[in-house]
Coordinates of C-alpha atoms in Angstrom, one line a residue:
X1 CA -25.1 -15.9 16.9
X2 CA -24.2 -12.9 19.1
X3 CA -23.6 -15.3 22.0
X4 CA -20.3 -16.2 20.4
X5 CA -18.9 -12.8 21.6
X6 CA -19.9 -9.6 23.2
X7 CA -20.6 -6.4 21.3
X8 CA -17.1 -5.0 22.2
X9 CA -15.4 -8.2 21.1
X10 CA -17.4 -8.3 17.9
X11 CA -16.5 -4.7 16.9
X12 CA -12.9 -5.3 17.9
X13 CA -12.7 -8.4 15.7
X14 CA -14.4 -6.6 12.8
X15 CA -12.0 -3.7 13.1
X16 CA -9.0 -6.0 13.1
X17 CA -10.0 -7.3 9.7
X18 CA -10.9 -3.8 8.4
X19 CA -7.7 -2.2 9.6
X20 CA -5.5 -4.8 8.0
X21 CA -7.4 -4.5 4.7
X22 CA -6.8 -0.8 4.8
X23 CA -3.1 -1.2 5.7
X24 CA -2.6 -3.6 2.8
X25 CA -4.1 -1.3 0.2
X26 CA -7.8 -2.3 -0.1
X27 CA -10.4 0.2 -1.3
X28 CA -12.4 2.2 1.2
X29 CA -15.8 0.6 0.2
X30 CA -14.3 -2.8 0.6
X31 CA -13.1 -2.0 4.1
X32 CA -16.5 -0.5 5.2
X33 CA -18.5 -3.3 3.7
X34 CA -16.3 -6.0 5.3
X35 CA -16.6 -4.5 8.8
X36 CA -20.3 -4.0 8.4
X37 CA -21.0 -7.5 7.1
X38 CA -19.0 -9.2 9.9
X39 CA -21.0 -7.2 12.5
X40 CA -24.4 -8.0 10.9
X41 CA -23.5 -11.7 10.5
X42 CA -23.0 -12.0 14.3
X43 CA -26.4 -10.6 15.1
X44 CA -25.8 -6.8 15.2
X45 CA -29.0 -4.8 14.7
X46 CA -27.2 -2.1 12.8
X47 CA -23.6 -1.3 11.8
X48 CA -22.4 2.1 10.8
X49 CA -18.8 2.3 9.5
X50 CA -16.8 5.3 8.3
X51 CA -13.3 4.8 6.9
X52 CA -10.7 7.1 5.5
X53 CA -7.1 6.1 4.7
X54 CA -5.9 7.0 8.2
X55 CA -8.7 5.8 10.4
X56 CA -11.9 3.6 10.8
X57 CA -14.8 4.6 13.0
X58 CA -17.5 2.0 13.6
X59 CA -20.7 1.8 15.7
X60 CA -22.8 -1.3 16.2
X61 CA -26.1 -1.9 18.0
X62 CA -26.7 -5.4 19.2
X63 CA -30.0 -7.1 18.6
X64 CA -30.5 -8.8 22.0
X65 CA -30.0 -6.0 24.4
X66 CA -29.8 -2.9 22.2
X67 CA -26.2 -2.4 23.4
X68 CA -24.4 0.3 21.4
X69 CA -20.6 0.2 21.0
X70 CA -18.4 2.6 19.2
X71 CA -14.7 2.1 18.5
X72 CA -12.0 4.0 16.5
X73 CA -9.0 2.4 14.8
X74 CA -6.1 4.6 13.8
X75 CA -4.1 3.5 10.7
X76 CA -0.4 4.6 10.9
X77 CA 1.1 2.5 8.2
X78 CA -0.1 1.8 4.6
X79 CA 1.3 -0.3 1.8
X80 CA 0.4 -2.9 -0.8
X81 CA -0.1 -6.6 -0.2
X82 CA -2.8 -8.0 -2.4
X83 CA -2.1 -11.6 -1.1
X84 CA -3.2 -10.5 2.4
X85 CA -6.1 -8.6 1.0
X86 CA -7.3 -11.8 -0.7
X87 CA -6.8 -13.8 2.5
X88 CA -8.7 -11.2 4.6
X89 CA -11.5 -11.3 2.1
X90 CA -11.7 -15.0 2.4
X91 CA -11.8 -14.8 6.2
X92 CA -14.5 -12.2 6.1
X93 CA -16.7 -14.4 3.8
X94 CA -16.1 -17.5 5.8
X95 CA -17.0 -15.9 9.2
X96 CA -20.2 -14.4 7.6
X97 CA -21.3 -17.8 6.4
X98 CA -20.2 -19.8 9.5
X99 CA -19.5 -17.5 12.5
X100 CA -16.6 -18.5 14.8
X101 CA -15.5 -17.3 18.3
X102 CA -13.4 -14.2 19.0
X103 CA -10.4 -16.3 19.9
X104 CA -10.6 -18.2 16.6
X105 CA -10.8 -15.0 14.6
X106 CA -7.7 -13.7 16.4
X107 CA -5.9 -16.9 15.6
X108 CA -6.9 -16.7 11.9
X109 CA -5.8 -13.1 11.7
X110 CA -2.5 -14.0 13.4
X111 CA -1.9 -16.6 10.8
X112 CA -2.5 -14.1 8.0
X113 CA -0.2 -11.6 9.6
X114 CA 2.6 -14.2 9.8
X115 CA 1.9 -15.8 6.5
X116 CA 4.5 -16.3 3.8
X117 CA 5.7 -13.1 2.1
X118 CA 8.1 -12.6 -0.7
X119 CA 11.8 -12.7 0.3
X120 CA 13.9 -9.6 0.1
X121 CA 16.0 -11.2 -2.7
X122 CA 12.8 -11.8 -4.7
X123 CA 11.8 -8.1 -4.3
X124 CA 15.3 -7.0 -5.4
X125 CA 15.2 -8.9 -8.6
X126 CA 11.5 -8.0 -9.2
X127 CA 12.2 -4.3 -8.9
X128 CA 15.3 -4.6 -11.1
X129 CA 13.5 -6.7 -13.6
X130 CA 10.6 -4.2 -13.7
X131 CA 12.9 -1.3 -14.3
X132 CA 14.7 -3.3 -17.1
X133 CA 11.4 -4.3 -18.7
X134 CA 10.1 -0.7 -18.9
X135 CA 13.4 0.6 -20.2
X136 CA 13.3 -1.8 -23.0
X137 CA 9.6 -1.1 -23.6
X138 CA 10.3 2.6 -24.0
X139 CA 12.8 1.9 -26.7
X140 CA 16.0 1.5 -24.7
X141 CA 18.9 -0.6 -25.8
X142 CA 20.0 -3.8 -24.0
X143 CA 22.9 -2.0 -22.2
X144 CA 20.4 0.6 -21.1
X145 CA 18.1 -2.2 -19.8
X146 CA 20.9 -3.8 -17.9
X147 CA 21.8 -0.5 -16.3
X148 CA 18.2 0.0 -15.3
X149 CA 18.2 -3.5 -13.8
X150 CA 21.2 -2.6 -11.6
X151 CA 19.6 0.7 -10.6
X152 CA 16.2 -0.9 -9.7
X153 CA 18.0 -3.7 -7.8
X154 CA 19.8 -1.3 -5.5
X155 CA 16.8 1.0 -5.4
X156 CA 14.7 -1.7 -3.8
X157 CA 17.4 -2.3 -1.2
X158 CA 17.3 1.3 -0.2
X159 CA 13.4 1.4 -0.1
X160 CA 13.3 -1.6 2.2
X161 CA 15.9 -0.4 4.6
X162 CA 14.5 3.2 4.7
X163 CA 11.1 1.6 5.6
X164 CA 12.7 -0.2 8.5
X165 CA 14.3 3.0 9.7
X166 CA 10.9 4.7 9.7
X167 CA 11.8 7.2 7.0
X168 CA 8.8 9.2 5.6
X169 CA 7.7 7.9 2.2
X170 CA 8.1 11.3 0.6
X171 CA 11.8 11.5 1.7
X172 CA 12.3 7.9 0.4
X173 CA 10.9 8.8 -3.0
X174 CA 12.9 12.0 -3.1
X175 CA 16.2 10.2 -2.5
X176 CA 15.0 7.3 -4.8
X177 CA 14.4 9.7 -7.7
X178 CA 17.8 11.4 -7.1
X179 CA 19.5 8.0 -7.1
X180 CA 17.9 6.9 -10.3
X181 CA 18.7 10.2 -12.1
X182 CA 22.3 10.2 -10.8
X183 CA 23.0 6.6 -11.8
X184 CA 21.5 7.2 -15.3
X185 CA 23.7 10.2 -15.8
X186 CA 26.8 8.3 -14.6
X187 CA 25.9 5.5 -17.0
X188 CA 25.7 7.9 -19.9
X189 CA 29.0 9.5 -18.9
X190 CA 30.6 6.0 -18.8
X191 CA 29.3 5.2 -22.3
X192 CA 26.9 2.5 -21.2
X193 CA 23.8 4.2 -22.6
X194 CA 23.6 7.7 -24.1
X195 CA 19.8 7.7 -23.7
X196 CA 19.8 8.4 -20.0
X197 CA 16.2 9.7 -20.2
X198 CA 14.9 6.3 -21.1
X199 CA 16.8 4.7 -18.3
X200 CA 15.4 7.3 -15.8
X201 CA 11.8 6.7 -17.0
X202 CA 12.1 3.0 -16.9
X203 CA 13.7 2.9 -13.5
X204 CA 11.2 5.3 -12.0
X205 CA 8.2 3.0 -12.9
X206 CA 8.6 0.8 -9.8
X207 CA 8.2 3.9 -7.6
X208 CA 5.1 5.2 -9.3
X209 CA 2.0 5.0 -7.0
X210 CA -0.2 3.3 -9.6
X211 CA -2.4 1.3 -7.2
X212 CA -2.9 4.3 -4.9
X213 CA -4.0 6.5 -7.8
X214 CA -6.4 3.7 -9.1
X215 CA -7.9 3.3 -5.7
X216 CA -8.4 7.0 -5.2
X217 CA -10.4 7.2 -8.5
X218 CA -12.4 4.1 -7.5
X219 CA -13.2 5.6 -4.1
X220 CA -14.4 8.9 -5.7
X221 CA -16.6 6.9 -8.2
X222 CA -18.1 5.0 -5.3
X223 CA -18.9 8.3 -3.5
X224 CA -16.2 8.3 -0.9
X225 CA -14.9 11.7 -1.9
X226 CA -13.0 12.4 1.3
X227 CA -11.0 9.2 1.1
X228 CA -10.6 9.5 -2.7
X229 CA -9.3 13.1 -2.5
X230 CA -7.0 12.1 0.4
X231 CA -5.5 9.2 -1.6
X232 CA -5.2 11.3 -4.8
X233 CA -3.3 14.0 -2.9
X234 CA -1.0 11.4 -1.4
X235 CA -0.3 10.0 -4.8
X236 CA 0.4 13.5 -6.2
X237 CA 2.8 14.1 -3.3
X238 CA 4.7 10.9 -4.0
X239 CA 4.9 11.7 -7.7
X240 CA 6.1 15.2 -6.8
X241 CA 8.8 13.7 -4.5
X242 CA 10.0 11.4 -7.3
X243 CA 10.1 14.2 -9.9
X244 CA 11.9 16.6 -7.5
X245 CA 14.5 14.0 -6.6
X246 CA 15.1 13.1 -10.3
X247 CA 15.4 16.8 -11.2
X248 CA 18.2 17.5 -8.7
X249 CA 21.1 15.6 -10.5
X250 CA 19.8 16.7 -13.9
X251 CA 19.8 20.4 -12.8
X252 CA 23.3 20.1 -11.3
X253 CA 24.7 18.4 -14.4
X254 CA 23.1 21.1 -16.7
X255 CA 24.7 23.8 -14.5
X256 CA 28.1 22.2 -14.5
X257 CA 28.0 21.7 -18.3
X258 CA 27.0 25.4 -18.7
X259 CA 29.8 26.5 -16.5
X260 CA 32.6 24.3 -17.9

């Protein structure tokens, strides 16, 4: 089966799958296992893969000529797209059962990259709806829920455009937390909802790095302590950015109330 592609092409194809899995939020063990399984399915004698959230290093030894190839893939962007994770998993399983050529794998990966995604409008309403749901869940009134919907709707617009501008996620979450807190305070001042704390908690929930925290714990349980600690630290930094941003308007309002 190794005649379908050379060792260099095989490792490049496996890393294309692995890097996209990591970019879309897959667990470290899933990334390492997927890269190794693809290499072994194409006739590699051995495959050693090491992955962390920011890079993948893989070495394969081919069966036929004992050729040893090593490649490193740097990961610069990370997010969450479980639809693509599922599609990449399906591709990995299919090529392990029925190997295809390098060109065909590139074509399949290209189709996954350009596959259907949620529209911006859907994301706006989803973020607003999530903020409204959590506000009502935590005991907020209907006006508080509607205020949270508007905050979440505009928050998602800011998050998407800040990502396009290349803004660091920590700064995005800092400004996002400040926006949420400021709007909740203005809503309370306007008489929409006196319980601004519930509005803040509910509106913050779409920013909380839940999947990142879950994956970090799963990585540590699986024995990938370096990756787990790295992801856990990233989740803590994101949470700290959100908390710091939310605290700024609250601190300013408390100071002004104390002065006047």
